Coordinates of C-alpha atoms and ligand atoms in Angstrom, one line a residue:
M565 CA 59.5 102.5 101.4
L566 CA 60.4 98.9 102.0
Q567 CA 62.5 97.6 104.9
S568 CA 65.3 95.1 104.4
K569 CA 66.5 92.2 106.5
I570 CA 69.3 89.6 106.6
A571 CA 67.6 86.5 105.3
G572 CA 70.6 84.1 105.3
I573 CA 74.1 84.1 106.7
G574 CA 77.2 82.0 106.4
Y575 CA 80.9 81.9 107.0
Y576 CA 84.0 80.0 106.0
V577 CA 87.4 79.9 107.6
P578 CA 90.4 77.9 106.2
K579 CA 91.4 74.7 107.9
N580 CA 95.1 75.8 108.6
V581 CA 95.4 77.0 112.2
Y582 CA 98.4 79.1 113.2
T583 CA 98.8 79.6 116.9
N584 CA 100.9 82.4 118.4
N585 CA 103.6 79.9 119.2
D586 CA 103.6 78.8 115.5
L587 CA 104.5 82.4 114.5
T588 CA 107.6 82.4 116.8
R589 CA 109.1 80.1 114.1
F590 CA 109.2 83.1 111.7
M591 CA 109.7 86.1 113.9
D592 CA 110.7 87.3 117.3
T593 CA 107.4 87.4 119.1
S594 CA 105.6 85.5 121.9
D595 CA 102.2 84.1 122.8
E596 CA 102.3 86.3 125.9
W597 CA 102.9 89.5 123.9
I598 CA 100.2 88.8 121.3
Q599 CA 97.5 87.7 123.8
E600 CA 98.2 90.6 126.2
R601 CA 98.2 93.3 123.5
T602 CA 95.5 91.9 121.2
G603 CA 93.6 89.0 122.8
I604 CA 94.5 86.8 119.8
K605 CA 95.4 83.1 120.4
E606 CA 95.4 81.8 116.9
R607 CA 94.3 82.6 113.3
R608 CA 93.6 80.8 110.1
Y609 CA 95.7 81.0 106.9
A610 CA 94.3 80.0 103.5
D611 CA 96.1 77.4 101.4
R612 CA 98.9 79.1 99.6
I613 CA 97.7 77.8 96.3
G614 CA 94.1 77.2 95.2
E615 CA 92.4 79.0 98.1
T616 CA 91.8 82.7 97.4
T617 CA 89.7 85.5 98.7
T618 CA 87.1 84.6 96.0
T619 CA 87.0 80.9 96.7
M620 CA 86.5 81.6 100.5
G621 CA 83.8 84.1 99.7
V622 CA 82.1 81.5 97.5
E623 CA 82.0 79.0 100.4
A624 CA 80.5 81.5 102.8
A625 CA 78.0 82.6 100.1
K626 CA 76.8 79.1 99.4
I627 CA 75.7 78.7 103.1
A628 CA 74.1 82.2 103.2
I629 CA 72.1 81.5 100.0
E630 CA 70.9 78.1 101.2
R631 CA 69.8 79.6 104.5
A632 CA 67.9 82.3 102.7
H633 CA 66.1 79.5 100.8
I634 CA 66.9 80.9 97.4
T635 CA 69.0 79.6 94.4
N636 CA 72.1 81.2 93.0
E637 CA 70.0 82.3 90.0
E638 CA 67.8 84.4 92.2
V639 CA 70.6 86.6 93.5
D640 CA 70.0 89.9 91.6
F641 CA 73.1 91.9 92.8
I642 CA 76.5 91.0 94.3
I643 CA 78.5 93.2 96.6
F644 CA 82.0 92.0 97.6
A645 CA 84.1 93.8 100.2
T646 CA 87.8 93.0 100.4
L647 CA 91.2 94.7 100.7
S648 CA 93.0 91.5 99.5
P649 CA 91.4 90.8 96.1
D650 CA 92.5 87.9 93.8
Y651 CA 93.5 90.4 91.1
Y652 CA 94.4 94.1 91.2
F653 CA 91.5 94.2 88.7
P654 CA 88.9 93.0 88.0
G655 CA 87.3 92.7 91.4
C656 CA 86.3 89.6 93.3
A657 CA 82.5 90.1 92.8
V658 CA 82.7 89.1 89.1
L659 CA 85.0 86.2 89.9
L660 CA 82.4 85.0 92.5
Q661 CA 79.6 85.5 90.0
R662 CA 81.5 83.3 87.5
E663 CA 82.4 80.6 90.1
M664 CA 78.8 80.4 91.3
G665 CA 77.2 80.3 87.8
M666 CA 75.1 83.4 88.5
K667 CA 73.3 85.2 85.7
E668 CA 74.4 88.5 84.3
V669 CA 73.5 90.6 87.4
G670 CA 75.5 93.6 88.6
A671 CA 78.6 93.0 90.7
L672 CA 80.3 95.6 92.8
D673 CA 83.6 95.5 94.8
I674 CA 83.9 97.7 97.9
R675 CA 87.3 98.9 99.1
N676 CA 86.7 100.1 102.6
Q677 CA 88.9 97.7 104.5
C678 CA 87.7 97.0 108.1
S679 CA 84.4 98.8 107.6
G680 CA 83.9 97.3 104.1
F681 CA 81.1 95.0 105.3
I682 CA 79.1 97.8 106.9
Y683 CA 79.5 99.9 103.7
A684 CA 78.4 96.9 101.6
L685 CA 75.4 96.1 103.9
S686 CA 74.4 99.8 103.7
I687 CA 74.4 99.7 99.9
A688 CA 72.4 96.5 99.9
D689 CA 69.9 98.0 102.3
Q690 CA 69.4 101.1 100.0
F691 CA 68.9 98.9 96.9
V692 CA 66.4 96.7 98.6
K693 CA 64.5 99.5 100.3
T694 CA 63.9 101.3 97.0
G695 CA 62.7 98.0 95.5
M696 CA 65.5 97.9 92.9
Y697 CA 66.7 94.4 94.0
K698 CA 65.2 91.5 96.0
N699 CA 68.1 89.3 96.8
V700 CA 71.4 91.1 97.3
L701 CA 74.4 88.9 98.2
V702 CA 76.9 90.7 100.4
V703 CA 80.3 89.1 100.9
G704 CA 83.3 90.1 103.1
S705 CA 86.4 88.0 102.5
E706 CA 90.2 88.3 103.0
K707 CA 93.3 86.4 102.3
H708 CA 95.7 88.5 104.3
S709 CA 98.4 85.8 104.5
F710 CA 99.5 86.4 100.9
A711 CA 100.9 89.8 101.7
L712 CA 102.2 89.9 105.3
D713 CA 105.8 90.5 106.3
F714 CA 106.5 87.4 108.5
S715 CA 109.9 88.6 109.5
T716 CA 110.4 90.3 112.9
R717 CA 110.3 93.7 111.0
G718 CA 106.6 93.1 110.2
R719 CA 105.5 91.6 113.5
A720 CA 103.4 94.5 114.8
V721 CA 101.1 94.1 111.8
S722 CA 101.4 90.4 110.7
V723 CA 100.4 88.8 114.1
I724 CA 97.1 90.6 114.0
F725 CA 95.6 89.5 110.7
G726 CA 93.9 86.3 109.6
D727 CA 92.0 84.9 106.6
G728 CA 88.3 84.0 106.3
A729 CA 85.0 85.0 104.7
G730 CA 81.4 85.8 105.7
A731 CA 78.3 86.4 103.6
V732 CA 74.7 87.5 104.0
V733 CA 71.7 87.7 101.7
V734 CA 69.7 90.9 102.1
Q735 CA 66.0 90.7 101.2
P736 CA 62.9 92.9 101.6
T737 CA 60.7 92.3 104.6
A738 CA 57.0 93.2 105.2
E739 CA 57.4 92.9 109.0
D740 CA 57.1 96.4 110.4
G741 CA 60.0 97.4 112.7
K742 CA 62.1 94.4 111.7
G743 CA 65.3 94.1 109.8
I744 CA 67.9 96.8 109.1
L745 CA 66.8 99.9 111.0
S746 CA 69.5 102.2 109.9
T747 CA 73.1 102.3 108.7
H748 CA 75.7 105.1 109.3
L749 CA 78.8 105.7 107.3
H750 CA 81.8 108.0 107.9
S751 CA 85.3 108.6 106.7
D752 CA 88.2 110.9 107.1
G753 CA 91.1 110.7 104.7
A754 CA 93.4 113.0 106.7
D755 CA 95.2 109.9 108.2
A756 CA 95.0 107.7 105.1
E757 CA 98.7 106.7 105.3
K758 CA 98.4 105.6 109.0
L759 CA 97.2 102.2 107.8
A760 CA 97.9 101.5 104.2
M761 CA 99.5 99.3 101.6
Y762 CA 100.9 101.5 98.9
Y763 CA 101.7 99.1 96.1
P764 CA 100.9 98.4 93.4
G765 CA 99.6 102.0 93.1
A766 CA 99.6 104.8 90.6
S767 CA 101.1 107.2 93.2
S768 CA 104.4 105.2 93.2
G769 CA 105.9 108.5 92.0
I770 CA 105.8 109.9 95.5
W771 CA 108.3 107.2 96.5
L772 CA 110.7 107.9 93.6
D773 CA 113.6 108.6 96.0
K774 CA 113.6 104.9 96.7
I775 CA 113.9 104.0 93.0
P776 CA 117.0 106.0 91.8
D777 CA 117.1 104.5 88.3
W778 CA 113.6 105.5 87.3
P779 CA 112.6 106.2 84.5
D780 CA 115.5 104.4 82.9
Q781 CA 114.6 101.1 84.3
E782 CA 112.2 98.6 82.5
L783 CA 108.6 99.6 81.8
G784 CA 106.3 98.6 84.7
G785 CA 109.2 98.7 87.2
L786 CA 107.2 101.0 89.4
L787 CA 104.6 98.4 90.1
M788 CA 106.8 96.5 92.5
T789 CA 110.5 96.7 92.9
K790 CA 113.1 94.7 94.7
E791 CA 113.8 97.8 96.8
M792 CA 110.1 97.9 98.0
L793 CA 110.4 94.3 99.3
E794 CA 113.8 95.0 100.8
D795 CA 112.8 98.1 102.8
G796 CA 109.4 96.7 103.7
T797 CA 107.3 99.3 102.0
A798 CA 105.8 96.6 99.8
F799 CA 103.9 95.3 102.9
P800 CA 100.9 96.8 104.8
N801 CA 102.1 99.7 106.9
M802 CA 100.3 100.7 110.2
D803 CA 100.8 103.2 113.0
G804 CA 99.0 100.9 115.5
Q805 CA 98.8 103.4 118.3
A806 CA 97.2 106.1 116.1
V807 CA 94.7 103.6 114.8
F808 CA 93.9 102.4 118.3
K809 CA 93.4 106.0 119.7
K810 CA 91.0 107.0 116.9
A811 CA 89.1 103.7 117.0
V812 CA 88.2 103.9 120.7
V813 CA 86.6 107.3 120.0
K814 CA 84.9 106.6 116.7
F815 CA 83.4 103.2 117.7
P816 CA 81.3 104.6 120.6
E817 CA 80.4 107.7 118.6
V818 CA 79.0 105.9 115.6
I819 CA 77.1 103.4 117.9
H820 CA 75.5 106.3 119.8
E821 CA 74.6 107.9 116.4
A822 CA 72.7 104.7 115.4
L823 CA 70.9 104.5 118.7
A824 CA 69.9 108.2 118.7
K825 CA 68.5 107.8 115.1
N826 CA 66.2 105.1 116.4
N827 CA 65.4 106.6 119.8
L828 CA 67.1 103.7 121.5
K829 CA 69.6 103.5 124.4
T830 CA 72.7 101.4 124.9
S831 CA 70.8 99.2 127.4
D832 CA 68.4 98.3 124.5
I833 CA 71.3 96.5 122.6
S834 CA 70.9 92.8 122.8
L835 CA 74.2 92.1 121.1
L836 CA 77.0 94.4 119.9
I837 CA 79.2 92.8 117.2
P838 CA 82.2 95.1 116.8
H839 CA 84.7 94.6 114.0
Q840 CA 87.3 92.3 115.5
A841 CA 90.3 94.6 115.4
N842 CA 91.8 94.0 118.9
L843 CA 90.1 92.5 122.0
R844 CA 91.3 95.6 124.0
I845 CA 89.4 97.9 121.6
S846 CA 86.3 95.8 122.1
Q847 CA 86.6 95.8 125.9
F848 CA 87.2 99.6 125.8
I849 CA 84.0 100.0 123.8
Q850 CA 82.1 97.8 126.2
K851 CA 83.2 99.8 129.2
T852 CA 82.6 103.2 127.5
L853 CA 79.0 102.2 126.5
G854 CA 78.3 100.6 129.9
L855 CA 77.5 97.2 128.4
R856 CA 77.8 93.8 130.1
E857 CA 80.3 91.3 128.8
D858 CA 77.6 89.1 127.4
Q859 CA 76.2 92.0 125.3
V860 CA 79.4 92.1 123.2
F861 CA 80.4 89.2 120.9
N862 CA 84.1 88.6 120.3
N863 CA 85.9 85.8 118.4
I864 CA 89.2 87.5 117.6
Q865 CA 90.8 85.0 119.9
K866 CA 90.3 82.3 117.2
Y867 CA 90.6 84.2 113.9
G868 CA 92.5 87.3 114.5
N869 CA 91.5 90.4 112.5
T870 CA 89.9 89.3 109.2
T871 CA 89.0 92.9 108.1
A872 CA 86.0 92.9 105.8
A873 CA 85.1 89.4 106.9
S874 CA 85.2 89.9 110.6
I875 CA 81.7 91.2 111.2
P876 CA 79.9 88.6 109.0
I877 CA 82.0 85.8 110.5
A878 CA 81.2 87.0 114.1
L879 CA 77.5 87.6 113.2
C880 CA 77.2 84.1 111.8
E881 CA 78.9 82.4 114.7
A882 CA 76.8 84.4 117.3
W883 CA 73.7 83.4 115.4
E884 CA 74.7 79.7 115.2
E885 CA 75.5 79.7 118.9
G886 CA 72.0 80.9 119.7
K887 CA 73.1 84.3 120.9
I888 CA 70.8 86.1 118.5
K889 CA 67.1 85.5 118.8
E890 CA 64.0 86.8 117.0
G891 CA 63.3 90.4 118.1
D892 CA 66.9 91.0 119.4
L893 CA 68.5 94.4 118.7
V894 CA 71.9 93.7 117.1
C895 CA 74.4 96.5 116.6
L896 CA 77.3 96.2 114.1
A897 CA 80.1 98.7 114.2
A898 CA 83.5 99.0 112.5
F899 CA 86.5 101.2 112.2
G900 CA 89.6 100.9 110.1
A901 CA 91.9 102.1 107.3
G902 CA 91.0 105.2 105.5
F903 CA 90.0 106.1 108.1
T904 CA 86.5 104.7 107.5
W905 CA 83.9 103.7 110.1
G906 CA 80.3 102.9 110.4
S907 CA 77.5 101.1 112.2
A908 CA 74.2 99.3 111.5
L909 CA 71.3 98.6 113.8
I910 CA 69.3 95.5 113.1
R911 CA 66.0 94.2 114.7
W912 CA 66.4 90.5 114.2
Ligands
UT7_1751 O1 91.3 96.6 112.0 C1 91.6 98.0 112.3 C2 93.0 98.2 112.1 N1 94.0 97.9 113.1 C3 93.8 98.1 114.5 O2 92.8 98.5 115.0 C4 95.1 98.0 115.3 C5 95.1 99.0 116.4 N2 96.3 98.9 117.1 C6 96.7 97.9 117.9 O3 95.9 96.9 118.0 C7 98.0 98.0 118.6 O4 98.6 99.2 118.4 C8 99.0 96.8 118.2 C9 98.5 95.5 118.7 C10 99.1 96.8 116.7 C11 100.4 97.1 118.8 O5 100.3 97.2 120.2 P1 100.9 98.4 121.0 O6 100.6 98.2 122.4 O7 100.5 99.6 120.4 O8 102.5 98.1 120.8 P2 103.6 99.0 120.0 O9 103.4 99.0 118.6 O10 103.6 100.3 120.7 O11 104.9 98.2 120.4 C12 105.3 98.1 121.7 C13 106.6 97.2 121.7 C14 107.7 97.7 120.8 O12 108.9 97.4 121.4 P3 109.7 98.5 122.1 O13 110.0 99.6 121.1 O14 108.9 99.0 123.2 O15 111.0 97.8 122.6 C15 107.5 96.8 119.6 O16 108.7 96.6 118.8 O17 106.2 95.9 121.3 C16 107.1 95.5 120.2 N3 106.3 94.6 119.4 C17 106.2 93.3 119.5 N4 106.8 92.4 120.4 C18 106.6 91.1 120.3 C19 105.5 95.0 118.3 N5 104.9 93.9 117.8 C20 105.4 92.8 118.5 C21 105.1 91.4 118.4 N6 105.7 90.6 119.3 N7 104.3 90.9 117.5

């Protein structure tokens, strides 16, 4: 069986910087609270019009494709991970394909939130390993800013998230022991509603008590109603403490699983790139695994939590800063809504 590697990597973040102090214009919060609880200093928001999850993904993909020394036409499969797609359907992968003038290759959207990139990378790895595809483009991109509650009511969620995109090209490699060593995927739907955005959704019926006139109101009224906006259920909903508690258990667990599979130890990790959910979560993982500070890469301070984009953005920044060298053991790990979680070990 072939082995796969990351042959090119790129990222894009929008130009609009919003500091914690900027957010105090919309809600009752403070730089002190946000930094102390999350480590975040600022985040980027896409232009309200013209800049979308797809267009940001395209910018990141262009760089990854160029660095992989291939052309758009040589991409033979596209995987796009996002929870903030341009349309409810179709997905962003086909929109990116159209935008980049790619031929009629398969295009797949992944809906696995914070672990979307790990799931996408794992799928790319399987396709390349079996010889089915040679150049798989994997994109993680999010435009969270379009659907956050910027009032004080939504502050516990909205201060965390930011916009951006990252992309990689996955190719086969003949170098033994190099590339993606293994990927590990998990989920547990028991707590699906602990971090969720319910609408638009076919299960709207379960919220019927909030919509007294149904089914007498106009057709399509269940898609999004005034009541959903007024009571805040239209926005992402999160039990932050429940997510935090589960994350600090599952991150170390899935990292140990990857190491054990490859007969490696935590001390063998050159660089751990955790999904950028909260600096306190990253620091907790670092301590639990007994890693030095320089073995863990964090950039949540600048970008906030960009969900499916956070790992490829961080991976690319770390690589550009010279923190990943040939032969290094890089560990990627994520945990998020679903709950879903996963890890990947890469010999660079
Ligand atoms: O990507 C994966 C998905 N997400 C995560 O991994 C998030 C995991 N969870 C977290 O990161 C943390 O739970 C949060 C950062 C979201 C929240 O931190 P916390 O320490 O769990 O705070 P809390 O929600 O328990 O709120 C504590 C207090 C509350 O006030 P009272 O009730 O104690 O008076 C909140 O109303 O802080 C208040 N609060 C805020 N105050 C200022 C909540 N959000 C804010 C805010 N600014 N933005």
